[in-house]
mmCIF file with all atom_site columns, C-alpha atoms in Angstrom:
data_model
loop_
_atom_site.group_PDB
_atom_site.id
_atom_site.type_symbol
_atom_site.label_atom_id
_atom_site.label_alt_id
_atom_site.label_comp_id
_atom_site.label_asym_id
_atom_site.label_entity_id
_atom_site.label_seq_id
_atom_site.pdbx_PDB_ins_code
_atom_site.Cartn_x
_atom_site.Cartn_y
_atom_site.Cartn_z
_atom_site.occupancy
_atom_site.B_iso_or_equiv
_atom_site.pdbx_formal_charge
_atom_site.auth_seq_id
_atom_site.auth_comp_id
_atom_site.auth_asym_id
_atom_site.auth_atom_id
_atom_site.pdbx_PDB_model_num
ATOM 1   C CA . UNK C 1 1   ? -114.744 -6.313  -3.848  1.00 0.00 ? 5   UNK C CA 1
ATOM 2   C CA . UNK C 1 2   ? -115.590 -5.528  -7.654  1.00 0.00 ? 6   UNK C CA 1
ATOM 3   C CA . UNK C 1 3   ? -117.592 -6.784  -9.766  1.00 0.00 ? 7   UNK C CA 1
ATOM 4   C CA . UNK C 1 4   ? -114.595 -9.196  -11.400 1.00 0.00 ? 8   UNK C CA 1
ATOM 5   C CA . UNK C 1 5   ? -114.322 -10.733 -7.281  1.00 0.00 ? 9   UNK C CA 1
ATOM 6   C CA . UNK C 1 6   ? -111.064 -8.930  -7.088  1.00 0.00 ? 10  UNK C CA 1
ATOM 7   C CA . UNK C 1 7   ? -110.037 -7.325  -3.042  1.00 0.00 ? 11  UNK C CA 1
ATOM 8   C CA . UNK C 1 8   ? -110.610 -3.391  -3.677  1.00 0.00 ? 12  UNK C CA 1
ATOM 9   C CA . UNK C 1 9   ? -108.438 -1.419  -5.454  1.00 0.00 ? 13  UNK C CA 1
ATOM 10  C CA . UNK C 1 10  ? -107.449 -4.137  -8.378  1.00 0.00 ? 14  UNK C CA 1
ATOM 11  C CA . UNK C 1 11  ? -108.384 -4.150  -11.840 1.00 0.00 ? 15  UNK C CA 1
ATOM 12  C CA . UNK C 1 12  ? -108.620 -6.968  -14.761 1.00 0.00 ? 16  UNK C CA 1
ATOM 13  C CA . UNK C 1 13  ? -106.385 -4.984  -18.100 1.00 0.00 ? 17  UNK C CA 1
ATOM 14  C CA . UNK C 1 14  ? -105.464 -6.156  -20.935 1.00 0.00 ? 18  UNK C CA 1
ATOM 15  C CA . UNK C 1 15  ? -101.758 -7.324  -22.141 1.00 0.00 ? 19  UNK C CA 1
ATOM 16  C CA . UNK C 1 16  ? -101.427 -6.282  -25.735 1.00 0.00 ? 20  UNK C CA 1
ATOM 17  C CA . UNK C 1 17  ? -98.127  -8.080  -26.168 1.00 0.00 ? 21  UNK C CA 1
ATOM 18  C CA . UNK C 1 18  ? -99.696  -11.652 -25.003 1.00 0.00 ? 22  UNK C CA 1
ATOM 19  C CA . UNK C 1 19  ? -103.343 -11.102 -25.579 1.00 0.00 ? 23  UNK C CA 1
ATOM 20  C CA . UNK C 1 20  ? -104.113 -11.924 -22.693 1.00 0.00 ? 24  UNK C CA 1
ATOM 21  C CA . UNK C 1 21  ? -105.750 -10.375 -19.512 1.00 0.00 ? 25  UNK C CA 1
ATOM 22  C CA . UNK C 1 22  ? -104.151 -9.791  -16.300 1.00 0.00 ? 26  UNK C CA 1
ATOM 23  C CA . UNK C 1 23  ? -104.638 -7.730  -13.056 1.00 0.00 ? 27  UNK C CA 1
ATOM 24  C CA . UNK C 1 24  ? -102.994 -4.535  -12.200 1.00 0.00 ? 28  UNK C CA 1
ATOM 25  C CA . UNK C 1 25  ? -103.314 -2.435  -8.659  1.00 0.00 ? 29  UNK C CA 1
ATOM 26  C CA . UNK C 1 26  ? -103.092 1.418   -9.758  1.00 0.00 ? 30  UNK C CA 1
ATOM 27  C CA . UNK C 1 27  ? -102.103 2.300   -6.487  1.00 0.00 ? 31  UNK C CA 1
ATOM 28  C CA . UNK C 1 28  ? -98.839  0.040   -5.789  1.00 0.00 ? 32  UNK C CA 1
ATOM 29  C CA . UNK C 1 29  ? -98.371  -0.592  -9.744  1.00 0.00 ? 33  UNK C CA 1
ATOM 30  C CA . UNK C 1 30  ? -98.282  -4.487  -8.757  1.00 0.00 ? 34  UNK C CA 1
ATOM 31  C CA . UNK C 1 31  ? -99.715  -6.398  -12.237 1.00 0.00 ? 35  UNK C CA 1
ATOM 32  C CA . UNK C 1 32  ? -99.764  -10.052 -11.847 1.00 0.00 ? 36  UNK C CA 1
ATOM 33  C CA . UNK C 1 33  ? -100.754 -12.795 -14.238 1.00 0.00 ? 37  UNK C CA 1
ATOM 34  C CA . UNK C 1 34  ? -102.791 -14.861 -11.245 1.00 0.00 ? 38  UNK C CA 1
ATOM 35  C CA . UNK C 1 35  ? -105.415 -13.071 -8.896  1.00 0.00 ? 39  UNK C CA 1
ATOM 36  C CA . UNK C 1 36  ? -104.155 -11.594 -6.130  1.00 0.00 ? 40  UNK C CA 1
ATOM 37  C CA . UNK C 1 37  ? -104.929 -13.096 -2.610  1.00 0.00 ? 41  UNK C CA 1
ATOM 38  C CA . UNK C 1 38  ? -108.700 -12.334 -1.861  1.00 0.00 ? 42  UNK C CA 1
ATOM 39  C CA . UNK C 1 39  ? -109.957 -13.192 -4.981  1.00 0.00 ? 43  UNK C CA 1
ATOM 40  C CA . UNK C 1 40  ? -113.509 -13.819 -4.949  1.00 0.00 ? 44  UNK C CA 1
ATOM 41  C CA . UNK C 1 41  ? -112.379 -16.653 -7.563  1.00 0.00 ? 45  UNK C CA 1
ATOM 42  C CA . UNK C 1 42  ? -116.148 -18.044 -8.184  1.00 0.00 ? 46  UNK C CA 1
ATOM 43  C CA . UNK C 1 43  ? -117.070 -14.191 -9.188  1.00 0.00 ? 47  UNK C CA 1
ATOM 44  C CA . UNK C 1 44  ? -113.768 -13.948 -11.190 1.00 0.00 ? 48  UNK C CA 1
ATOM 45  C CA . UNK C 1 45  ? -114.458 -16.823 -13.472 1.00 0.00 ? 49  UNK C CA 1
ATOM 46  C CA . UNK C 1 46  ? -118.076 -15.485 -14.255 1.00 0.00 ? 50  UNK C CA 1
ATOM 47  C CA . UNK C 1 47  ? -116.514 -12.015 -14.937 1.00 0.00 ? 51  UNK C CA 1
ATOM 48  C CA . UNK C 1 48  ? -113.650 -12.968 -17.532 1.00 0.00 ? 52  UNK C CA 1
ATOM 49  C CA . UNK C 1 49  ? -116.063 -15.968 -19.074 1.00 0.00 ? 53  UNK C CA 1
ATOM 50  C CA . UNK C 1 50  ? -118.251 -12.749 -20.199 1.00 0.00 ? 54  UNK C CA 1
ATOM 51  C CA . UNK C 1 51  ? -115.970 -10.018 -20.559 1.00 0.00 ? 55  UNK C CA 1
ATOM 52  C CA . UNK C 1 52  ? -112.708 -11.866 -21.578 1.00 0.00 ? 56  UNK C CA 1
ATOM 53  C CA . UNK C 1 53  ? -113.138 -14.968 -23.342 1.00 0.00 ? 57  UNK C CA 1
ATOM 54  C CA . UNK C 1 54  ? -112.666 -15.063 -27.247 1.00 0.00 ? 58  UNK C CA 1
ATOM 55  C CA . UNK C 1 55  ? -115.768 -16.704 -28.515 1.00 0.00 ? 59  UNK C CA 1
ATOM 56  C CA . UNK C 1 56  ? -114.360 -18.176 -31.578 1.00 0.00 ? 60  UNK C CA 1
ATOM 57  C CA . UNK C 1 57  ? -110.449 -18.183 -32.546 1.00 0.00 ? 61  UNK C CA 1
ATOM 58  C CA . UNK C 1 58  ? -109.682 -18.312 -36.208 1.00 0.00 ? 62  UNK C CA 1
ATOM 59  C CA . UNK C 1 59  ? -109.671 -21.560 -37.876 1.00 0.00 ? 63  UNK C CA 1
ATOM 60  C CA . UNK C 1 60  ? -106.751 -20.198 -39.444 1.00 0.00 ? 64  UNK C CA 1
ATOM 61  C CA . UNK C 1 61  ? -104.461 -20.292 -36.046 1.00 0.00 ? 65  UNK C CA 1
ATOM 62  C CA . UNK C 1 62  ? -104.599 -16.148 -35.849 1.00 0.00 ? 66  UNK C CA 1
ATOM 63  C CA . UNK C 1 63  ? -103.465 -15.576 -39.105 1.00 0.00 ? 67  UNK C CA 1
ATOM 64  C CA . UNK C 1 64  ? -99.873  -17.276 -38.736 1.00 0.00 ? 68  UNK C CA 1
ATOM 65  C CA . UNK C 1 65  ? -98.680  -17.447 -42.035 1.00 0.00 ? 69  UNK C CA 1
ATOM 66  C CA . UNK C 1 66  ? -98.557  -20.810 -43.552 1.00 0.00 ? 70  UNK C CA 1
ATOM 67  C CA . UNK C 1 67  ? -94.679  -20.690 -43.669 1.00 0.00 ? 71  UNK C CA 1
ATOM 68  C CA . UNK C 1 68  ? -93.356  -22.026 -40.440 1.00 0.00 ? 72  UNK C CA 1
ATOM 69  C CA . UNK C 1 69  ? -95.835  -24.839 -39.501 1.00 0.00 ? 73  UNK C CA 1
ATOM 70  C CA . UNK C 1 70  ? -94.182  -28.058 -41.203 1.00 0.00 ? 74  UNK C CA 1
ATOM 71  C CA . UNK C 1 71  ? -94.110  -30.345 -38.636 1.00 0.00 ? 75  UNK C CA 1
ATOM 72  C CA . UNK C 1 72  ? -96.180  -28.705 -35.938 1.00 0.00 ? 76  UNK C CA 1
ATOM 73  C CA . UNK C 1 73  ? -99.333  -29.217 -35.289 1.00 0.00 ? 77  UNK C CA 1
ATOM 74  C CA . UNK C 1 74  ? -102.216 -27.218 -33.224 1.00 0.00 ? 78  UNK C CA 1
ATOM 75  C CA . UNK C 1 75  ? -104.098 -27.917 -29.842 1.00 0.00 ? 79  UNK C CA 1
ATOM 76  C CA . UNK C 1 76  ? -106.222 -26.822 -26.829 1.00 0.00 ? 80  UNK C CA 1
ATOM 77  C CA . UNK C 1 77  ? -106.393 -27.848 -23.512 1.00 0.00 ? 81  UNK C CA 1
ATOM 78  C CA . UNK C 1 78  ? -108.018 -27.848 -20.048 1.00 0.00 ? 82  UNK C CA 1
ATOM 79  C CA . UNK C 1 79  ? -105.595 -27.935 -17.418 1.00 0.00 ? 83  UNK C CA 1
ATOM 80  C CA . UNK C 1 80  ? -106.447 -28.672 -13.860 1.00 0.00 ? 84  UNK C CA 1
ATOM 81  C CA . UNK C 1 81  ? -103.269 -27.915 -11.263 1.00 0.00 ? 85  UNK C CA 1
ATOM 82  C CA . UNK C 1 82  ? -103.444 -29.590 -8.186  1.00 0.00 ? 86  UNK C CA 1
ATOM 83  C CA . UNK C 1 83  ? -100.929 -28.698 -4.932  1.00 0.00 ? 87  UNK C CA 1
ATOM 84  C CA . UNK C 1 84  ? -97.934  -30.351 -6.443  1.00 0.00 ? 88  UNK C CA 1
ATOM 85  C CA . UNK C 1 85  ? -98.196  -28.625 -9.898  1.00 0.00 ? 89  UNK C CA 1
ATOM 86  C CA . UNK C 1 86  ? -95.077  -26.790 -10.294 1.00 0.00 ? 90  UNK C CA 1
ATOM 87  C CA . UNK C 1 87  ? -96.785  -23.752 -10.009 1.00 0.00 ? 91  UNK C CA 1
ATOM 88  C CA . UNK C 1 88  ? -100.006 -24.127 -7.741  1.00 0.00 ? 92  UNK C CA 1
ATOM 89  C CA . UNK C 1 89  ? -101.719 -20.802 -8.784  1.00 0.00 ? 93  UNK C CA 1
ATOM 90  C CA . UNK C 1 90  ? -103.790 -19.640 -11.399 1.00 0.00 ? 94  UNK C CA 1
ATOM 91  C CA . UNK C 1 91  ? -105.912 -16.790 -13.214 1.00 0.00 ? 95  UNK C CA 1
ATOM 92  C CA . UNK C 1 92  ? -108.720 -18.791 -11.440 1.00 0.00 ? 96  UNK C CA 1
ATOM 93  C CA . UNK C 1 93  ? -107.270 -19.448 -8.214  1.00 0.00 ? 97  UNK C CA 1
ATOM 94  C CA . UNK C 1 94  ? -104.387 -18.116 -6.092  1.00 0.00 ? 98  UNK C CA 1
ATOM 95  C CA . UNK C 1 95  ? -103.442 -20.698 -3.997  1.00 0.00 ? 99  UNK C CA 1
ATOM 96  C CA . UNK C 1 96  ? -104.543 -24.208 -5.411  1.00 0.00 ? 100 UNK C CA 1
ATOM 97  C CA . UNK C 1 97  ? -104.772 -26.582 -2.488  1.00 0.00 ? 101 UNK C CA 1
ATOM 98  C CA . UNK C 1 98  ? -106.577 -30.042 -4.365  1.00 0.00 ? 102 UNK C CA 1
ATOM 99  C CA . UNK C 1 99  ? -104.688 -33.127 -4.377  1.00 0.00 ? 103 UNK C CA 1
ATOM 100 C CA . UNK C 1 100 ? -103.332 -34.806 -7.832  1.00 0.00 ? 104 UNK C CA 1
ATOM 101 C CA . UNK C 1 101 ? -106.509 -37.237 -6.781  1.00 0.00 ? 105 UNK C CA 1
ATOM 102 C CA . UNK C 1 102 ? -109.075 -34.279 -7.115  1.00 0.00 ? 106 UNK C CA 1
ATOM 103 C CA . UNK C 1 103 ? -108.034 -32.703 -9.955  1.00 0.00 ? 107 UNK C CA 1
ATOM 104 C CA . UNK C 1 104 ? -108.104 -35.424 -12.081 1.00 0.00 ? 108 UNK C CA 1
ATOM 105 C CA . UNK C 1 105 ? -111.747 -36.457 -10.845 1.00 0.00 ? 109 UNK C CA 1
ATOM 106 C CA . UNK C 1 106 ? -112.570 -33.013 -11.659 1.00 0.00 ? 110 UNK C CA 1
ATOM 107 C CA . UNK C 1 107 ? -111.020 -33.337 -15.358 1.00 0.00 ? 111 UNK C CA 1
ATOM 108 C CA . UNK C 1 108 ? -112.910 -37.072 -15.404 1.00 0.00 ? 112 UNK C CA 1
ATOM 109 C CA . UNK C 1 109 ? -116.396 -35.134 -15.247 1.00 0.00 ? 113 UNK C CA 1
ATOM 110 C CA . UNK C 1 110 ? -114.941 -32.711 -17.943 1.00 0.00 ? 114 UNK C CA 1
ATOM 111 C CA . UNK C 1 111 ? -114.009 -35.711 -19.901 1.00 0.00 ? 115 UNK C CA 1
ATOM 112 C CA . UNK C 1 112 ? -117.405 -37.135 -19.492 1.00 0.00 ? 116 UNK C CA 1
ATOM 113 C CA . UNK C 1 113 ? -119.300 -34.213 -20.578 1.00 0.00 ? 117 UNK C CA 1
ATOM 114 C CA . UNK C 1 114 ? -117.004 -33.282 -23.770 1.00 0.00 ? 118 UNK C CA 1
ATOM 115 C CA . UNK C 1 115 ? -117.447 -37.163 -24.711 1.00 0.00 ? 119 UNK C CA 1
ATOM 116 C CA . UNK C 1 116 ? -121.321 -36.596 -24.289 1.00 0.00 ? 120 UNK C CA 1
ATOM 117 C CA . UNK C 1 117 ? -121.556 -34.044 -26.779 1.00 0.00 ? 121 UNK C CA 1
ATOM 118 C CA . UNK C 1 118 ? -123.044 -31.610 -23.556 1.00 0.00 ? 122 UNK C CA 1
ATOM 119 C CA . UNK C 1 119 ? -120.264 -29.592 -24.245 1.00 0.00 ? 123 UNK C CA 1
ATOM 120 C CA . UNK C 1 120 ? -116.766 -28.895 -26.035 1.00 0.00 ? 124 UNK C CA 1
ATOM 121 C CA . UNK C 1 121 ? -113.133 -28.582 -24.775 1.00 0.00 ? 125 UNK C CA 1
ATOM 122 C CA . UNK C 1 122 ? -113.289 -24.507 -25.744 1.00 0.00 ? 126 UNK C CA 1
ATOM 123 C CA . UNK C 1 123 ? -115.947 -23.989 -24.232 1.00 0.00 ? 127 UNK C CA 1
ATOM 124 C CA . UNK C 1 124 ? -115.119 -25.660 -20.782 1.00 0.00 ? 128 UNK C CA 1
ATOM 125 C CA . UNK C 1 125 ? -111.781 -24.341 -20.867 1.00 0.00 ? 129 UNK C CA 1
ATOM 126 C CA . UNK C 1 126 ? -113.119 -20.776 -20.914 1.00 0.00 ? 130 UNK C CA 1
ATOM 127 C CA . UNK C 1 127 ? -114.222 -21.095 -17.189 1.00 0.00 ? 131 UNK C CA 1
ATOM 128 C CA . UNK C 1 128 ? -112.646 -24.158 -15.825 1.00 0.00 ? 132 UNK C CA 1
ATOM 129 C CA . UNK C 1 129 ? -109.030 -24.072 -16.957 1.00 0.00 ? 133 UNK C CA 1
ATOM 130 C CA . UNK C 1 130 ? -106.122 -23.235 -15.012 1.00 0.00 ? 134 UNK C CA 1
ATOM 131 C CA . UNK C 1 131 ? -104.113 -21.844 -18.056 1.00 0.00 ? 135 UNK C CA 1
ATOM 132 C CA . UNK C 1 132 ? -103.873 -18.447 -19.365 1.00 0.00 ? 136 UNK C CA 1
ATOM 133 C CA . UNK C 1 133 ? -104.904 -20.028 -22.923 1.00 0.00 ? 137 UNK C CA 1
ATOM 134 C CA . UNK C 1 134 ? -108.401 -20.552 -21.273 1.00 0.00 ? 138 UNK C CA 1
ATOM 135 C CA . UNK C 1 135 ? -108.898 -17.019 -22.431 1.00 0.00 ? 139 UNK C CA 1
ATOM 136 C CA . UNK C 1 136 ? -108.797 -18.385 -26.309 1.00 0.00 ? 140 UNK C CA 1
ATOM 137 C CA . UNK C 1 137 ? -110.660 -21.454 -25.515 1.00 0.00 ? 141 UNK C CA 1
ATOM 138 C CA . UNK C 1 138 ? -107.529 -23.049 -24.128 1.00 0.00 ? 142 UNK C CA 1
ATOM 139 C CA . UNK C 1 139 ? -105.990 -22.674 -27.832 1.00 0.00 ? 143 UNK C CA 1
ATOM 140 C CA . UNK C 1 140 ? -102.489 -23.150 -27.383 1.00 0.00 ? 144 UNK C CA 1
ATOM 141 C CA . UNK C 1 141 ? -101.411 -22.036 -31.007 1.00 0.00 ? 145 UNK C CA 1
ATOM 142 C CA . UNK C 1 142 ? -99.367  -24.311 -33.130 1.00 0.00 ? 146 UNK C CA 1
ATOM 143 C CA . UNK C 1 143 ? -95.586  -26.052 -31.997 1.00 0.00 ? 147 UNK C CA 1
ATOM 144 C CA . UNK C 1 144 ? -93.429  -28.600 -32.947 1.00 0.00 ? 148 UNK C CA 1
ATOM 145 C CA . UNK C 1 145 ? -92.116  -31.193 -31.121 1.00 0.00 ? 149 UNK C CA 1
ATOM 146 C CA . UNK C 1 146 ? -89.378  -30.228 -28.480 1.00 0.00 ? 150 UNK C CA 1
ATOM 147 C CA . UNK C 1 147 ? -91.245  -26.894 -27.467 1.00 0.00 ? 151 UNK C CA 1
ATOM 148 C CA . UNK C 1 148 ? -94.162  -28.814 -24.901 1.00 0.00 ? 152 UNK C CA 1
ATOM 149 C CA . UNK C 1 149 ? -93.317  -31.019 -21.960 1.00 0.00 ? 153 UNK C CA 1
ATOM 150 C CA . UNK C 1 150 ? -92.585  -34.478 -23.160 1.00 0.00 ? 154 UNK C CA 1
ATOM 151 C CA . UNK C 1 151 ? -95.879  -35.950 -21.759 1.00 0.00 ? 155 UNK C CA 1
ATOM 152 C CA . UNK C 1 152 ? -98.189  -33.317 -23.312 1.00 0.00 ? 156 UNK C CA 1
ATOM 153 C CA . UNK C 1 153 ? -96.165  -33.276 -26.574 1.00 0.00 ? 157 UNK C CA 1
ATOM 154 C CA . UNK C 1 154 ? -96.459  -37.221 -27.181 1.00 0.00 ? 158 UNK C CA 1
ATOM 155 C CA . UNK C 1 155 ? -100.248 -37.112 -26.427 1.00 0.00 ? 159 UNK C CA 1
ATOM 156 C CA . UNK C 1 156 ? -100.668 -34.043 -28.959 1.00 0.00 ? 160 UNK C CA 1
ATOM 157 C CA . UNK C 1 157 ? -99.047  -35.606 -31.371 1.00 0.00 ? 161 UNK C CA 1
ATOM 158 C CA . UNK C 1 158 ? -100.597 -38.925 -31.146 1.00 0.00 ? 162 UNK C CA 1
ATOM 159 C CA . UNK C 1 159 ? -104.127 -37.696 -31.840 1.00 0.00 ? 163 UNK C CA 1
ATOM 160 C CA . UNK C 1 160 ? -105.637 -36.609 -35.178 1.00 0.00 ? 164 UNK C CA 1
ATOM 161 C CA . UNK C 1 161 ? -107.376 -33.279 -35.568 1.00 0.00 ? 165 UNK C CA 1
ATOM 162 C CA . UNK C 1 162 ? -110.948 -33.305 -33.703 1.00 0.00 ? 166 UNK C CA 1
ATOM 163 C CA . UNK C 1 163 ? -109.766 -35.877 -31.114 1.00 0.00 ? 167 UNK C CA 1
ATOM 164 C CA . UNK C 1 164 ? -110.102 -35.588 -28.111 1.00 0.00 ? 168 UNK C CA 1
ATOM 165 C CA . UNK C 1 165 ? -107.197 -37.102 -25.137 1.00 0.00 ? 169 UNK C CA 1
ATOM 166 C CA . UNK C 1 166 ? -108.110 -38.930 -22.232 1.00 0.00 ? 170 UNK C CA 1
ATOM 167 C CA . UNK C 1 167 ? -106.485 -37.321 -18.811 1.00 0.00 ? 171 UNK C CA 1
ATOM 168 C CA . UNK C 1 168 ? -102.479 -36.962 -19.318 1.00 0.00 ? 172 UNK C CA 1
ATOM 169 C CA . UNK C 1 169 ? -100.349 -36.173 -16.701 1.00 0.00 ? 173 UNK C CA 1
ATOM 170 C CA . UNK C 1 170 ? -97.803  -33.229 -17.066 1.00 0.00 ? 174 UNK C CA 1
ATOM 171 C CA . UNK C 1 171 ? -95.714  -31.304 -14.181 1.00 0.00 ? 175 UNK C CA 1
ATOM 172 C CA . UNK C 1 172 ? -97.867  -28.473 -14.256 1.00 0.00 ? 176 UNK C CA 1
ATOM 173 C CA . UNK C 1 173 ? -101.361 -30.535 -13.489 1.00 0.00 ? 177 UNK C CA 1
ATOM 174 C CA . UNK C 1 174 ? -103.802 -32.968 -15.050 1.00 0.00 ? 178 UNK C CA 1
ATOM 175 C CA . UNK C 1 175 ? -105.019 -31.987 -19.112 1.00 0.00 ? 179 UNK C CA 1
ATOM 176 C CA . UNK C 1 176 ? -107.576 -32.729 -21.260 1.00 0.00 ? 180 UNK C CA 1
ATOM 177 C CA . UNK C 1 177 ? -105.817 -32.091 -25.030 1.00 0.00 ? 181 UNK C CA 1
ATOM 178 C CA . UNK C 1 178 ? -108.280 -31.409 -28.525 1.00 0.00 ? 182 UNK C CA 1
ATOM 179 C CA . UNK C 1 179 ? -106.063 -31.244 -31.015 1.00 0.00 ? 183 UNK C CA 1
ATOM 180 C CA . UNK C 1 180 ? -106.774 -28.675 -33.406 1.00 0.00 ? 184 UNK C CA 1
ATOM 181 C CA . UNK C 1 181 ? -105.009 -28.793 -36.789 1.00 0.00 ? 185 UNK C CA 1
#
């Protein structure tokens, strides 16, 4: 097992057309955006917190130009997929196996520790997401409406910039949504 809590042989690279890190196994060629089976997954989230997290994403949205964004706006989330996501895996896990009941209590203690002021939504995300985006704080860029899933979309859009949702339920888990700009 290496250091990232990956089974022997596989590697965390880095995807310069998404920005974003996924594994590879040199020997088969396999590259995968979740961990492969045998994931040590509490040693992988410790690894890509410290080696492959972005600490702070421009307040500028990653230098977008400014043409383009009428009408969209800008968010992060924390997602937390549960068995009947439509896609129970994740960078974190490989096999996600927590009822819709769990994950949500899980995202309730998030909740309750962003509202605190202990923490922030970025910061969280980095570790405890279940999206790829965790790896920019869970910055999901800007978008307009018609480009998110209808639930996630109306709860975006319904907050003002520095607000924080309560839990909203999508088909791809339970999220926690800051929106951004």
């Amino acid at each position: 097992m290496s250091d990232a809590g990956l089974p022997s042989g596989w590697e965390v690279r880095h995807s310069n057309s998404k920005n974003l890190p996924y594994y590879f196994d040199p020997a088969t060629k396999e590259s995968r955006w979740d961990p492969p089976s045998g994931t040590d997954t509490e040693k992988l989230k410790a690894f890509m917190a410290q080696n492959h997290s972005s600490a702070a994403i421009r307040p500028d949205g990653s230098g977008a130009g400014a043409g383009g964004r009428e009408g969209k706006i800008r968010a992060a989330h924390l997602l937390v997929k549960h068995k009947d996501s439509r896609k129970p895996s994740s960078w974190r896990e490989a096999d996600i196996t927590r009822t819709k009941e769990e994950a949500t209590s899980i995202l309730l203690g998030h909740e309750a520790r962003i509202r605190s002021g202990s923490t922030s939504l970025g910061d969280l995300a980095v570790t405890e997401s279940d999206c790829r985006s965790a790896m920019k704080r869970g910055d999901l860029g800007f978008f307009g409406k018609g480009e998110m899933q209808r639930e996630f979309e109306d709860a975006s859009f319904a907050l003002k910039p520095g607000e924080v949702s309560h839990v909203i339920e999508t088909a791809s888990g339970v999220h926690l949504i800051e929106r951004l700009e």
